[in-house]
Structures are given as structure tokens and as C-alpha cells.
Short mmCIF file of C-alpha atoms in Angstrom, two decimals:
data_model
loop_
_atom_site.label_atom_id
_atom_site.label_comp_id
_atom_site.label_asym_id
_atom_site.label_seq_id
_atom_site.Cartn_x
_atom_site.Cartn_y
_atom_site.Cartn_z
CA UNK A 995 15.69 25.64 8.59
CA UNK A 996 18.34 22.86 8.52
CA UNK A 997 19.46 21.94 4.79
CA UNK A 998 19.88 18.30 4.14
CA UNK A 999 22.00 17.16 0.90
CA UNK A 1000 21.20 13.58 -0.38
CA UNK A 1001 23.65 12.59 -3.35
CA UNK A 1002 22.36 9.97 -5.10
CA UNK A 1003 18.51 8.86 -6.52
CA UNK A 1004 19.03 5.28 -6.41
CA UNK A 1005 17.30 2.69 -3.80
CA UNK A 1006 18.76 4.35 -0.62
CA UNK A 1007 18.54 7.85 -1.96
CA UNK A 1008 14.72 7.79 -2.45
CA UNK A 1009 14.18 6.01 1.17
CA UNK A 1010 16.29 8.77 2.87
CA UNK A 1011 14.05 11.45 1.24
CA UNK A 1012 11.20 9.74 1.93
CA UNK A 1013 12.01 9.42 5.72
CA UNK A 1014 13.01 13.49 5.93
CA UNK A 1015 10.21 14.48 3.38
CA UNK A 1016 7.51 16.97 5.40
CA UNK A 1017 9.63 17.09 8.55
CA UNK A 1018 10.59 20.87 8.48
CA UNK A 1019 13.56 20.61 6.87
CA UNK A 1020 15.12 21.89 3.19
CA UNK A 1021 16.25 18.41 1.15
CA UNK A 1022 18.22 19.01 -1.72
CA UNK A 1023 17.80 16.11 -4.16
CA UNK A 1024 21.25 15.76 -6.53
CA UNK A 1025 22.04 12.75 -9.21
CA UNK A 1026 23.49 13.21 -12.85
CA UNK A 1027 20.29 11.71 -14.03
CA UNK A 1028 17.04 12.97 -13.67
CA UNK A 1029 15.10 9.59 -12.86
CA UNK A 1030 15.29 6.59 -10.42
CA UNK A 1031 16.42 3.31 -12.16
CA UNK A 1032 15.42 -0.20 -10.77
CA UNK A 1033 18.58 -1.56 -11.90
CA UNK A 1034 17.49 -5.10 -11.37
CA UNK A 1035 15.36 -5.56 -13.95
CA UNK A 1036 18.08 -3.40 -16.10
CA UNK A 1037 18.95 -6.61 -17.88
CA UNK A 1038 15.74 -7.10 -19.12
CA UNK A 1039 16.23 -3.73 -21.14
CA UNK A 1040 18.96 -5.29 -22.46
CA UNK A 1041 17.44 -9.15 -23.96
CA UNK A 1042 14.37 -6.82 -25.74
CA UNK A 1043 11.83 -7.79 -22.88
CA UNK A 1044 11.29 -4.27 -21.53
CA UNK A 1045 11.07 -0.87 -22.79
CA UNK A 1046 14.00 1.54 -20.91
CA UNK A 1047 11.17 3.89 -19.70
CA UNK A 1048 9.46 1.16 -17.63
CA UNK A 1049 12.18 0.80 -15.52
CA UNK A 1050 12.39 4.29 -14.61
CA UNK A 1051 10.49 7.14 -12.94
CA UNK A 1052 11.83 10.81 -12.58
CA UNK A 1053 12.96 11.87 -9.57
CA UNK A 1054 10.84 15.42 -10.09
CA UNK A 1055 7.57 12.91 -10.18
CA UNK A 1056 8.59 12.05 -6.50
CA UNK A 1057 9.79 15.08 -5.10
CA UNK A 1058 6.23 16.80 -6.41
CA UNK A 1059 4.60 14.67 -3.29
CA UNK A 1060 7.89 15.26 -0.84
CA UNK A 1061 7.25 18.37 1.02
CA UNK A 1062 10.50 20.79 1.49
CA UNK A 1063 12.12 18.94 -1.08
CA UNK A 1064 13.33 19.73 -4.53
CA UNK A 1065 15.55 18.51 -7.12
CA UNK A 1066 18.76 19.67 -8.66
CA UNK A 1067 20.37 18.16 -12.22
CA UNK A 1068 24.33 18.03 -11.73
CA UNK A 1069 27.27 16.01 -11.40
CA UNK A 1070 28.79 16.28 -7.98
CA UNK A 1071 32.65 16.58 -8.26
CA UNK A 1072 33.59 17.05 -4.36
CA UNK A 1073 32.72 17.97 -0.88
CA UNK A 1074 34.13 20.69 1.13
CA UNK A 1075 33.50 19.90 4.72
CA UNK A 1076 35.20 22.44 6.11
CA UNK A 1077 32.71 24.96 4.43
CA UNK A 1078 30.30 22.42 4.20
CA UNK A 1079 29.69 22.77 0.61
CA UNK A 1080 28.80 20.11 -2.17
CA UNK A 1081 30.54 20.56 -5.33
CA UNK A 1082 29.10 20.25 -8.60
CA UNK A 1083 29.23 20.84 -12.14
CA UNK A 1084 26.34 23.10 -12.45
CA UNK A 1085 27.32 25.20 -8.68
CA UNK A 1086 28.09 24.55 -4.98
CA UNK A 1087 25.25 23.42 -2.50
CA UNK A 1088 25.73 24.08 1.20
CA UNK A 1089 24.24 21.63 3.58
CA UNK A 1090 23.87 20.83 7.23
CA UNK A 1091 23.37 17.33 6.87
CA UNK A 1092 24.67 15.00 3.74
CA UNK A 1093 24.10 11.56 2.94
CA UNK A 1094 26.10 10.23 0.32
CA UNK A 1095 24.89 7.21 -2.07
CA UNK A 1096 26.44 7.62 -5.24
CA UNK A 1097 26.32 4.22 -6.09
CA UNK A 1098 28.61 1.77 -7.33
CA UNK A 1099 30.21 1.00 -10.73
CA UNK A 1100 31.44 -1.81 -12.43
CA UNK A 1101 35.14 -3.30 -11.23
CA UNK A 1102 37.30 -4.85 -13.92
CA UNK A 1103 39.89 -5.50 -11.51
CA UNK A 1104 42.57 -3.90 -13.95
CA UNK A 1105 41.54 -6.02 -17.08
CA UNK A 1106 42.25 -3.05 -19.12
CA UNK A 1107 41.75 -5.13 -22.63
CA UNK A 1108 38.45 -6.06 -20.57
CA UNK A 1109 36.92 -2.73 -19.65
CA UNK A 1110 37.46 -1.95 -23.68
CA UNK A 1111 35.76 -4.85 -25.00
CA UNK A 1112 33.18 -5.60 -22.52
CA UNK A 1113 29.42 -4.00 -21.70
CA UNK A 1114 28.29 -3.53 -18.23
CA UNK A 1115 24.53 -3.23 -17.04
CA UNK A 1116 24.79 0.02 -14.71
CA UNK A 1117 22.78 2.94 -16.22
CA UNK A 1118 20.03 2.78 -18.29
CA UNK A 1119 21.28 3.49 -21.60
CA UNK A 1120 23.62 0.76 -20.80
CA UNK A 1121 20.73 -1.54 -21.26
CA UNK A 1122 19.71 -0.32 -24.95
CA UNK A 1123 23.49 -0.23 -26.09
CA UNK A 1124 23.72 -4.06 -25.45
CA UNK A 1125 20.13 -4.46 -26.76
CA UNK A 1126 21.29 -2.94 -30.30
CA UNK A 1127 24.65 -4.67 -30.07
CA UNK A 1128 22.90 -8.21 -29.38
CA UNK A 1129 20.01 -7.86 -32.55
CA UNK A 1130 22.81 -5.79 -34.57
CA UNK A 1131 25.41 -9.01 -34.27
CA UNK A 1132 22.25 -11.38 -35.52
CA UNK A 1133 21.79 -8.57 -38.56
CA UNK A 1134 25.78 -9.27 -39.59
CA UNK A 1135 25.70 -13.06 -38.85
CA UNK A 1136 22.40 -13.28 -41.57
CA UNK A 1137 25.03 -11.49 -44.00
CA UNK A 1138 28.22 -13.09 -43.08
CA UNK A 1139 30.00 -15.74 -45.62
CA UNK A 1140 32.37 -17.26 -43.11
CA UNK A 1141 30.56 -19.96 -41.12
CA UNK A 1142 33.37 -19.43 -38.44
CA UNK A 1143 32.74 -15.89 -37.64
CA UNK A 1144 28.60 -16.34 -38.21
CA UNK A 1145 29.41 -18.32 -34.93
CA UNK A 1146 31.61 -16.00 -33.12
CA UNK A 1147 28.39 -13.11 -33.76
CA UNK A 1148 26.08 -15.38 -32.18
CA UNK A 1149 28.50 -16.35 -29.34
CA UNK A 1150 27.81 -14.25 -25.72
CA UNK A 1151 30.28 -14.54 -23.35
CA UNK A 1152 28.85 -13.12 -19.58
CA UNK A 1153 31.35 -13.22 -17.25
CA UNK A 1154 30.39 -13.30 -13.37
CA UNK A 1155 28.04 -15.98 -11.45
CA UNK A 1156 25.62 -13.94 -9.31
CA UNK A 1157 22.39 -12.98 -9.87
CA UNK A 1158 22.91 -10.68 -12.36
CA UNK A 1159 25.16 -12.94 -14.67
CA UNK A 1160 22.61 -15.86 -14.01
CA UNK A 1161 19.84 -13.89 -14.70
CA UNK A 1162 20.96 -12.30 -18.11
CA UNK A 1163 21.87 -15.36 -19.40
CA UNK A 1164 18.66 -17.13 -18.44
CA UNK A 1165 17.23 -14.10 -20.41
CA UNK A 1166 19.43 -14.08 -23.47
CA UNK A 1167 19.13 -18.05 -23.83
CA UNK A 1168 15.04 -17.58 -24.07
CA UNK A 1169 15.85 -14.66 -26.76
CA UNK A 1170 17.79 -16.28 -28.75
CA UNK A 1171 16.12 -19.87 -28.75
CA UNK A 1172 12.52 -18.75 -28.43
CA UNK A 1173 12.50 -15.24 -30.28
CA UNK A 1174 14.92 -14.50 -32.82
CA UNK A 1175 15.10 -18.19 -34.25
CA UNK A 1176 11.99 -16.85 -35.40
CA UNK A 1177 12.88 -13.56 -36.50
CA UNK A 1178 16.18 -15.16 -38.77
CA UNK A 1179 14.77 -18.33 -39.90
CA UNK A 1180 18.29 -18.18 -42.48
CA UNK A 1181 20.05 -18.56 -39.47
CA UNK A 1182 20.80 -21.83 -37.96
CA UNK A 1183 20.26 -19.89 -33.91
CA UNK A 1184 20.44 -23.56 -32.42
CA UNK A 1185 23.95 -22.94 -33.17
CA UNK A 1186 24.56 -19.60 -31.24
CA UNK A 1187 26.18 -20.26 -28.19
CA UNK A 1188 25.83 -18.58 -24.37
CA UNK A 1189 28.43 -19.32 -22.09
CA UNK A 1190 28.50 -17.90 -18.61
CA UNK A 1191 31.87 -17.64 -16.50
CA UNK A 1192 32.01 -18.28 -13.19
CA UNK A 1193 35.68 -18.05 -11.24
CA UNK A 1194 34.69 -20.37 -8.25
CA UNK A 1195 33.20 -23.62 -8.39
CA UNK A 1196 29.46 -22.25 -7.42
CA UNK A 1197 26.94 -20.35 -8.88
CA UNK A 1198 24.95 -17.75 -6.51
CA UNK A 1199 27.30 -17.97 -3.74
CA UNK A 1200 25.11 -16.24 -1.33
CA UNK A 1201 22.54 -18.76 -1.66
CA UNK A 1202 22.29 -22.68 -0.40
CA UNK A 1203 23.72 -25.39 -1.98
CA UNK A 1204 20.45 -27.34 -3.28
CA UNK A 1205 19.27 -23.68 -5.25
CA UNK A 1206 22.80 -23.98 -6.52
CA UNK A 1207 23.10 -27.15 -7.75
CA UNK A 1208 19.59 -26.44 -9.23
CA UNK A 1209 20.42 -23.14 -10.45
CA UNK A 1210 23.44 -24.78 -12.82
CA UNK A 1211 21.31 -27.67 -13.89
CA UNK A 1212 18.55 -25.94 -14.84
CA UNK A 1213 20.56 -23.47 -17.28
CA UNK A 1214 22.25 -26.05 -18.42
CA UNK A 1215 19.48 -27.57 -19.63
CA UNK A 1216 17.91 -24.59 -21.27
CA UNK A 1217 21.57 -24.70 -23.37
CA UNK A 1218 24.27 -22.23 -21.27
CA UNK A 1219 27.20 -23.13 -21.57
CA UNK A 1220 28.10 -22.92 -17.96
CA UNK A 1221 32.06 -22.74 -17.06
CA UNK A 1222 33.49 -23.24 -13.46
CA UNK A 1223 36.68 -22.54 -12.28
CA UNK A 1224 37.29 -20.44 -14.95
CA UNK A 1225 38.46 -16.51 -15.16
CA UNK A 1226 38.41 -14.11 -18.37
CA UNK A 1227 41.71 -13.04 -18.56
CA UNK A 1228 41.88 -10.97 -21.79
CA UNK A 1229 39.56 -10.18 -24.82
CA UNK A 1230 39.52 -8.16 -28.05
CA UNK A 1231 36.52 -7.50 -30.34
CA UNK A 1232 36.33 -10.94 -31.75
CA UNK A 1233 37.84 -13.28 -28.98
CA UNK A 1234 37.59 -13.81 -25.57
CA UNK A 1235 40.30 -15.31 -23.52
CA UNK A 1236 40.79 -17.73 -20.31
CA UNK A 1237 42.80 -18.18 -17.99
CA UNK A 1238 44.17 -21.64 -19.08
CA UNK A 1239 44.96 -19.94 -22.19
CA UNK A 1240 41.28 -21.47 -23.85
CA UNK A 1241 40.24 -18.97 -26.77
CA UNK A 1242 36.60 -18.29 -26.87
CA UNK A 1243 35.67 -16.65 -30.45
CA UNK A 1244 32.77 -14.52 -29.57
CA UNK A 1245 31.72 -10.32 -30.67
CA UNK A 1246 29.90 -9.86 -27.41
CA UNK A 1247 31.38 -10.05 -23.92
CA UNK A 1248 29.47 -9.16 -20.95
CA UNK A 1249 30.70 -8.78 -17.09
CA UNK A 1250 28.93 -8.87 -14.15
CA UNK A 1251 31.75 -9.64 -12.18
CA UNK A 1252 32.25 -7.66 -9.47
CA UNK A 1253 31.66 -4.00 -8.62
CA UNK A 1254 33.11 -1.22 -6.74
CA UNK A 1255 32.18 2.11 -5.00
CA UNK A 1256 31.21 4.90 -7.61
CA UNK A 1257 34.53 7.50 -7.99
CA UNK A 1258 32.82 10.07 -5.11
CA UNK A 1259 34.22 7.69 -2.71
CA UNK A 1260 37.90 8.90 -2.97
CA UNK A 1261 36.37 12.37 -2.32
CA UNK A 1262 35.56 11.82 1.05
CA UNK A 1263 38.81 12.17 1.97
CA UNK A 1264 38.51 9.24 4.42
CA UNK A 1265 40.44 5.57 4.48
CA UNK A 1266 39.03 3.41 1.70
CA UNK A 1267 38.00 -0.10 3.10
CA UNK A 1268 37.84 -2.87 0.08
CA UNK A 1269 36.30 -2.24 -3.73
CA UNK A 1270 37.12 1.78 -2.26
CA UNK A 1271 34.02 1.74 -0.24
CA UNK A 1272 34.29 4.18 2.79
CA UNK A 1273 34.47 2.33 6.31
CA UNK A 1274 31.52 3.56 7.81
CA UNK A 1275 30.88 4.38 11.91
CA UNK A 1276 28.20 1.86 13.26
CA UNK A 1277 25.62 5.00 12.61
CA UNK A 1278 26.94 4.73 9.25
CA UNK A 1279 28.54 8.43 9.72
CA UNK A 1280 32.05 9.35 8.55
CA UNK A 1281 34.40 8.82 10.91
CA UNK A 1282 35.29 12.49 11.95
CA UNK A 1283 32.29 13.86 10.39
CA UNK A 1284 29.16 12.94 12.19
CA UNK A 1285 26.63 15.47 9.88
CA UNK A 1286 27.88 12.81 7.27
CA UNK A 1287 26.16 9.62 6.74
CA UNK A 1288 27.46 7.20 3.68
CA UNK A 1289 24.66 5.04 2.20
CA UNK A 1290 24.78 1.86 0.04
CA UNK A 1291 26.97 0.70 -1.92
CA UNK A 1292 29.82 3.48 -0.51
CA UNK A 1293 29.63 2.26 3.01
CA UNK A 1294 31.92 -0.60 4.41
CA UNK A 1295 30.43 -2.31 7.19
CA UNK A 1296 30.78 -5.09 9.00
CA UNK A 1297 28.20 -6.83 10.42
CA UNK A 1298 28.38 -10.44 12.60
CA UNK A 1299 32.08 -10.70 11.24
CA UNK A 1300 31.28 -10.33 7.57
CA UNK A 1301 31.04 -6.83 5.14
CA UNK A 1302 27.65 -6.22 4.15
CA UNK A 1303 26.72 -6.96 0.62
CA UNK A 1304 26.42 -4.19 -1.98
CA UNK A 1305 22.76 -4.91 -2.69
CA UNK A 1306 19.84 -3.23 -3.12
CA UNK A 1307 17.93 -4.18 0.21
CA UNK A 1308 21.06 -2.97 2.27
CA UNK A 1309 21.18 0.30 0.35
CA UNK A 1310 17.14 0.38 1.00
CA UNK A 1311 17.29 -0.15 4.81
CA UNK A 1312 20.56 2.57 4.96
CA UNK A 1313 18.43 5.07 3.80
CA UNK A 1314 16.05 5.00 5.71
CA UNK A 1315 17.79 4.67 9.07
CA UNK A 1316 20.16 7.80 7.63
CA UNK A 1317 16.72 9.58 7.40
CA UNK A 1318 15.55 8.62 10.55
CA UNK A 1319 18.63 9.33 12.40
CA UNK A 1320 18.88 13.11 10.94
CA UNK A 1321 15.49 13.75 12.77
CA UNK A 1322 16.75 11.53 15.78
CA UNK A 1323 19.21 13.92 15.84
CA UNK A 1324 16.99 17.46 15.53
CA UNK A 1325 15.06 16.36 18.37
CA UNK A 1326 18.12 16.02 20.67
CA UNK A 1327 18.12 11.95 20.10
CA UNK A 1328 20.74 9.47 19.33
CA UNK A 1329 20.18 6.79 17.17
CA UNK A 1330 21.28 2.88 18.03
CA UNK A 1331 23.78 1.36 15.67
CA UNK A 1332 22.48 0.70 12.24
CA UNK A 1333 21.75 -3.38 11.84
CA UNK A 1334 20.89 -5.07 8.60
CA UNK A 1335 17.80 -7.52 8.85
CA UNK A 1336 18.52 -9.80 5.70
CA UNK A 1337 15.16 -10.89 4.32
CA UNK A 1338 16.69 -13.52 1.91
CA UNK A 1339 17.65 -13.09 -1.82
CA UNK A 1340 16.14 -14.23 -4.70
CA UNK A 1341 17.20 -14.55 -8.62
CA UNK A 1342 14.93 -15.60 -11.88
CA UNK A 1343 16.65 -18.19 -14.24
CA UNK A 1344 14.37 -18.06 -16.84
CA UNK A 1345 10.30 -18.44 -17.42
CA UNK A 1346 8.81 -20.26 -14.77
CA UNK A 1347 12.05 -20.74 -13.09
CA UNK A 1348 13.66 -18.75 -9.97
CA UNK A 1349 15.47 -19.42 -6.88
CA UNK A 1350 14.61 -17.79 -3.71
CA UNK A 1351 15.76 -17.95 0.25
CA UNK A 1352 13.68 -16.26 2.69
CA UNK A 1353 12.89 -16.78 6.34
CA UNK A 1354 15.18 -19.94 6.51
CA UNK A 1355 12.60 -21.21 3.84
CA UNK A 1356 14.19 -22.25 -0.05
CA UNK A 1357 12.22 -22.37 -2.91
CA UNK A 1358 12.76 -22.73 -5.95
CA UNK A 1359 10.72 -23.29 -9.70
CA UNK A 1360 7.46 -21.92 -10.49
CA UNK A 1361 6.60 -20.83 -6.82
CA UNK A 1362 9.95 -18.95 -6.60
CA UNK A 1363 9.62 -17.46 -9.94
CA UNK A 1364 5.39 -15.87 -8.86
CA UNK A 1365 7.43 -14.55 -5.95
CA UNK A 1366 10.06 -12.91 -7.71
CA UNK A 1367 7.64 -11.22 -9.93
CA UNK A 1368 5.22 -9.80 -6.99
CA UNK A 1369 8.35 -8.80 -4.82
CA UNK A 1370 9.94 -6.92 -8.01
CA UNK A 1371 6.39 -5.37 -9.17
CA UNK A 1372 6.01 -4.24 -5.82
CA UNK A 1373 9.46 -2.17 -5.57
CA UNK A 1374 8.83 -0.83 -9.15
CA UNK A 1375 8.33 2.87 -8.59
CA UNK A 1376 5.21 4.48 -10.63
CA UNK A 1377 1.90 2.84 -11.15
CA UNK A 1378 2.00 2.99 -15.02
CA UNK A 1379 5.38 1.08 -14.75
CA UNK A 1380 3.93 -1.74 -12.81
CA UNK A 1381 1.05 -2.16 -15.25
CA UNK A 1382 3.67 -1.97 -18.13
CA UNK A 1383 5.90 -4.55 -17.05
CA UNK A 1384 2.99 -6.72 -15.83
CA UNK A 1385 1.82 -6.75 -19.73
CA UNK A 1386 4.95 -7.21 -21.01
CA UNK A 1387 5.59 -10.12 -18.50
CA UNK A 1388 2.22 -11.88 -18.99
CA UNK A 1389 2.42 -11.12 -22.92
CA UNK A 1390 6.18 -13.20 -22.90
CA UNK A 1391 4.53 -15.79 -20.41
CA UNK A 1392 1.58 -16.75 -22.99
CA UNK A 1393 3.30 -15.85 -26.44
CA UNK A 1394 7.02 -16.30 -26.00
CA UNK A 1395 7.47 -12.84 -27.56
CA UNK A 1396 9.84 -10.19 -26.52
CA UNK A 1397 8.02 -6.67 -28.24
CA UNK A 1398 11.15 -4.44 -28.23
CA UNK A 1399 13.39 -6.14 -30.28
CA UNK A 1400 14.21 -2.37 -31.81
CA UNK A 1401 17.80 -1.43 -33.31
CA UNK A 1402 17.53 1.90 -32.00
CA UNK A 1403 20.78 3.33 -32.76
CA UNK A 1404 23.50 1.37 -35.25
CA UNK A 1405 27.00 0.66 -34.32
CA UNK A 1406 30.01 1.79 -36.06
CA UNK A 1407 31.97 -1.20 -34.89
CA UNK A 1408 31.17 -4.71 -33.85
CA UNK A 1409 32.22 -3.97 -29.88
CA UNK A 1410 32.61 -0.15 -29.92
#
């Protein structure tokens, strides 16, 4: 029985298993965590709207339904292809067939003052660090003397213009205005301040001009701070700096600025194509290596003249061609060059407010926003999940409440 190898549970992980599940062959499941995270609703963790187990489901749930497949716990630390061998932390797996999707992680682009200072939203206790950090920074502001610094706690710098940065400061804004100017009624909140930094002169890049325009007007008028042209350049626990040499005083500092292929990459002993991705044959094998298929956000491709995007869908639709051309290739088959159908991207702004391009179609506002719940509730993995984060959802929608405003763990320094 051939032995397949998938590194990595995230959204093109679980497709490839899916795909090879019940086919006659042994799949080895491997990630450092023992669950799937939907990563885009991650931020949501993170402004108290969701609970961290919601957005989760463990990868042993799955497998129990994937015939000839299990799971193993471990952190893999190379690959031996000559011996065709995975290397781990807790022993070696051989394999006849790998695919590698280990992900992505965040790029600081050598901002080393940056990286110290600044959260990311990439695994899920990422998401509950920034949740404590956020209500811990309103807990010192209520005690603070110095009006100055009050400020500078309630001041959230998020760094980065795409969906994520949009989308987390949508969120944040609606905490802080709607929910915790109830919760510190000592505090004048009107006064906190979110500003979101955006390098080009564009929010959503990827997306068409008229959701842009009404992307930045509408969080504008919800009160982010929205700066264009502008790039972080340095920051320290109580400051964040520009690049015109403009001082931002503000504890919290949040980038969603870029991102880069997780550290396996530079184990594949292959030529490292921008952000350290892998360049990728059109069957998305390593070049040299055709049992090897790279997934996700590891692969470099080009498609029509342009990379494709690290994004979920593209990591989705990877997967499951790397499945289906493993059995293309146990019956003797060759599979056609992978192609990426893009479906259109979407982003929330805040309640009853999205963008969303799809089918050469733009829409944006309430419709939008009923779209981008369904489409997200219907890639949720795990029934219970669905039902949870439909509650929570309709529960925020009626009552402008966010339930898990919880201080779960407190910090020993403002921006540890």
C-alpha cells in the first residue's frame, strides 16, 4: 500500500485528505497542532466576538470519517528525499507521496523593533493574546493619572490594508464604541483612537475601485483613522513610528502586512521564488521531485502573468487537485496543469457592511455582508461550530454585545 504524507491541517491540507481518503492508500496526517483553524474569522477571537474553540475542529474528529487515514502530533523539522523520509520532532515518517502545506507566517520585512512590539493573527492562541492585551490596556487606562498615556492605551495602531487589516479594524472600532464604552463608563472611549496603515494609496487592492472608495469611506465614518501613503517604520511599547518621522503614541500595534512562506520552505532544498515560497512545476510538483507536490501558501505560481495570491481559496483548490493527481497517478494517469478558477473575494467592514466581487458582479452593504456570513458559515468545519458562531453573530446583530470579553491570562508587560 502506497504511503502518502500531507504536512499541514490547514485549508489545502484537509482538501488533499479528503480527495485520497478511502482510495486504498495509507495518509499520514502531520501539523504541530492538533485541530484545523479557519483563520479568517481568527480576528474575531481577537475583538471578544468569538470563543477560540468555535473556530476550530480537531483534525482526529475528521480523520475518524477518512478511511486509511490517521493522525500524527509533531513538528516537522526536514525532509530527506533521498530516503524519502519526513523529519520530525517526535520520529521520522517515510512516504511515497508528500504534499507539503505548512502554511505561511507573518513577514515583517526586517522591522526587527516591529516583530518585538507588534501581534500577528496566525494561530489561534494568537487571537486570545491580543484579546487580553486589548481589554487589559482598557483595565490600565481606567487606573491611569496621565491623560496622555490614558490615550496612548486606548490607541490601536493595525498596520496593513487588506482584508484582514480592514476587517479587524472594522471589528475593534464596533468594540470599542459599541461595547466597552459600556463596560468603562469612567472612561471617556469616544476618545480611543483606531488608526489603520496602509503603504499605497488603496485599500483592498485586489478588489475594484468603487468597493474601495467605499470601503475607506465607510470606516471612516464609523471613526478609523485611516492613513494612506504611509509605512510603520519603527515602534517600541508605547510609540509607534512613520515613515515621515510622525510619532504615533499607542500600547498596541498590530500588522497584517504582508506574509511569507512558513520556515519548511527553505527545507525543500529547492530555489526560493518571492516571500521564500517554492516555485512550483505547473502540476504544482517540485521541480526534480515529482512524488512532491507543494500546496498553498508554499507554492509560487504564476498564472496569466501574475503569482497566485496566498489565500485561502487557492490553498483550497491546490489540495484538492494534489489529491486528485496522486490517484491520477496510481492509475497510470497524468494530470493537466493545475489552473486557479478565482471565484471573487470578499471582506466584512463592520455590521451590516461588506464588500464582495464575484462573477464580474460587485456588491457591497447589507447584501454583501448576508453573503459573507453564509459563504464563511458554510466553510466552517463542524456542525456545533456553525450553530455557535451563528448565535454569537445574530446575538451581536440584535444586542450589540460581544459575550467573551474574558481576561483570560494577565500580562506582565504592556506589549510583552
Amino acid at each position: 500500500m502506497k504511503r502518502v504524507v500531507i504536512i499541514g491541517m490547514g485549508f489545502g491540507g484537509i482538501r488533499a485528505a479528503r480527495e485520497l481518503a478511502g482510495k486504498g492508500l495509507d495518509v499520514t496526517l502531520v501539523d504541530r497542532n492538533n485541530y484545523h483553524l479557519f483563520q479568517p474569522l481568527l480576528y474575531q477571537v481577537a475583538t471578544a466576538g468569538l470563543e477560540q474553540e468555535s473556530i476550530a475542529y480537531p483534525v482526529r474528529a475528521m480523520a475518524r470519517g477518512w478511511t486509511g487515514t490517521r493522525f500524527h502530533l509533531a513538528e516537522v523539522t526536514g525532509i530527506d528525499f533521498g530516503t524519502r523520509q519526513v523529519r520530525t520532532d517526535n520520529g521520522d515518517i517515510p512516504y511515497d507521496y508528500l504534499v507539503a502545506g505548512a502554511g505561511s507566517v507573518t513577514n515583517y520585512f526586517g522591522l526587527e523593533s516591529v516583530e518585538r512590539h507588534a501581534f500577528d493573527l496566525k494561530e489561534l492562541v494568537d487571537g486570545e493574546r491580543l484579546r487580553n492585551h486589548i481589554l487589559t490596556a482598557f483595565e490600565r487606562a481606567v487606573v491611569e493619572p496621565d491623560p496622555a498615556r490614558r490615550r496612548a492605551l486606548m490607541t490601536f495602531v493595525i498596520v496593513g490594508g487588506g482584508p484582514t487589516g480592514v476587517e479587524f479594524a472594522g471589528a475593534l472600532i464596533e468594540l470599542v464604541r459599541f461595547v466597552l464604552a459600556k463596560d468603562y463608563p469612567e472612561l471617556s472611549v469616544q476618545a480611543a483612537r483606531v488608526v489603520l496603515v496602509e503603504a499605497f494609496d488603496r485599500l483592498l487592492a485586489a478588489m475594484e475601485p468603487p468597493l474601495q472608495v467605499y470601503t475607506l469611506e465607510k470606516l471612516r465614518s464609523m471613526g478609523v483613522e485611516v492613513l494612506l501613503n504611509a509605512r510603520v517604520v519603527d515602534a517600541g511599547p508605547e510609540r509607534v513610528i512613520l515613515h515621515d518621522g510622525a510619532v504615533i503614541p499607542a500600547h498596541t500595534l498590530f500588522w497584517s502586512a504582508g506574509v511569507k512562506a512558513a520556515p519548511l520552505a527553505a527545507a525543500l532544498s529547492a530555489a526560493p521564488g518571492p516571500g521564500g515560497r517554492i516555485r512550483v512545476e505547473p502540476d504544482l510538483t517540485l521541480p526534480g521531485h515529482p512524488e512532491v507536490c507543494v500546496i498553498g501558501d508554499m507554492a509560487y505560481l504564476e498564472q496569466d502573468g501574475a503569482p497566485l495570491p496566498m489565500v485561502a481559496p487557492v490553498a483550497m483548490q491546490m489540495g484538492i487537485y494534489a489529491g486528485r493527481s496522486i490517484l491520477a497517478r496510481e492509475r497510470g494517469e497524468s494530470a493537466p496543469p493545475f489552473r486557479y478558477r478565482d471565484k471573487g473575494s470578499m471582506a466584512t467592514i463592520g455590521r451590516s457592511a461588506a464588500v464582495a466581487s464575484a462573477f464580474g458582479m460587485k456588491f457591497r452593504g447589507y447584501l454583501a455582508w448576508l453573503v459573507w456570513l453564509l459563504l464563511h458559515l458554510y466553510y466552517l468545519i463542524g456542525f456545533r461550530n456553525r450553530i455557535v458562531v451563528m448565535l454569537n453573530w445574530i446575538w451581536y446583530y440584535w444586542f450589540h454585545e460581544r459575550q467573551v470579553r474574558l481576561i483570560t491570562e494577565r500580562e506582565r508587560g504592556v506589549a510583552e
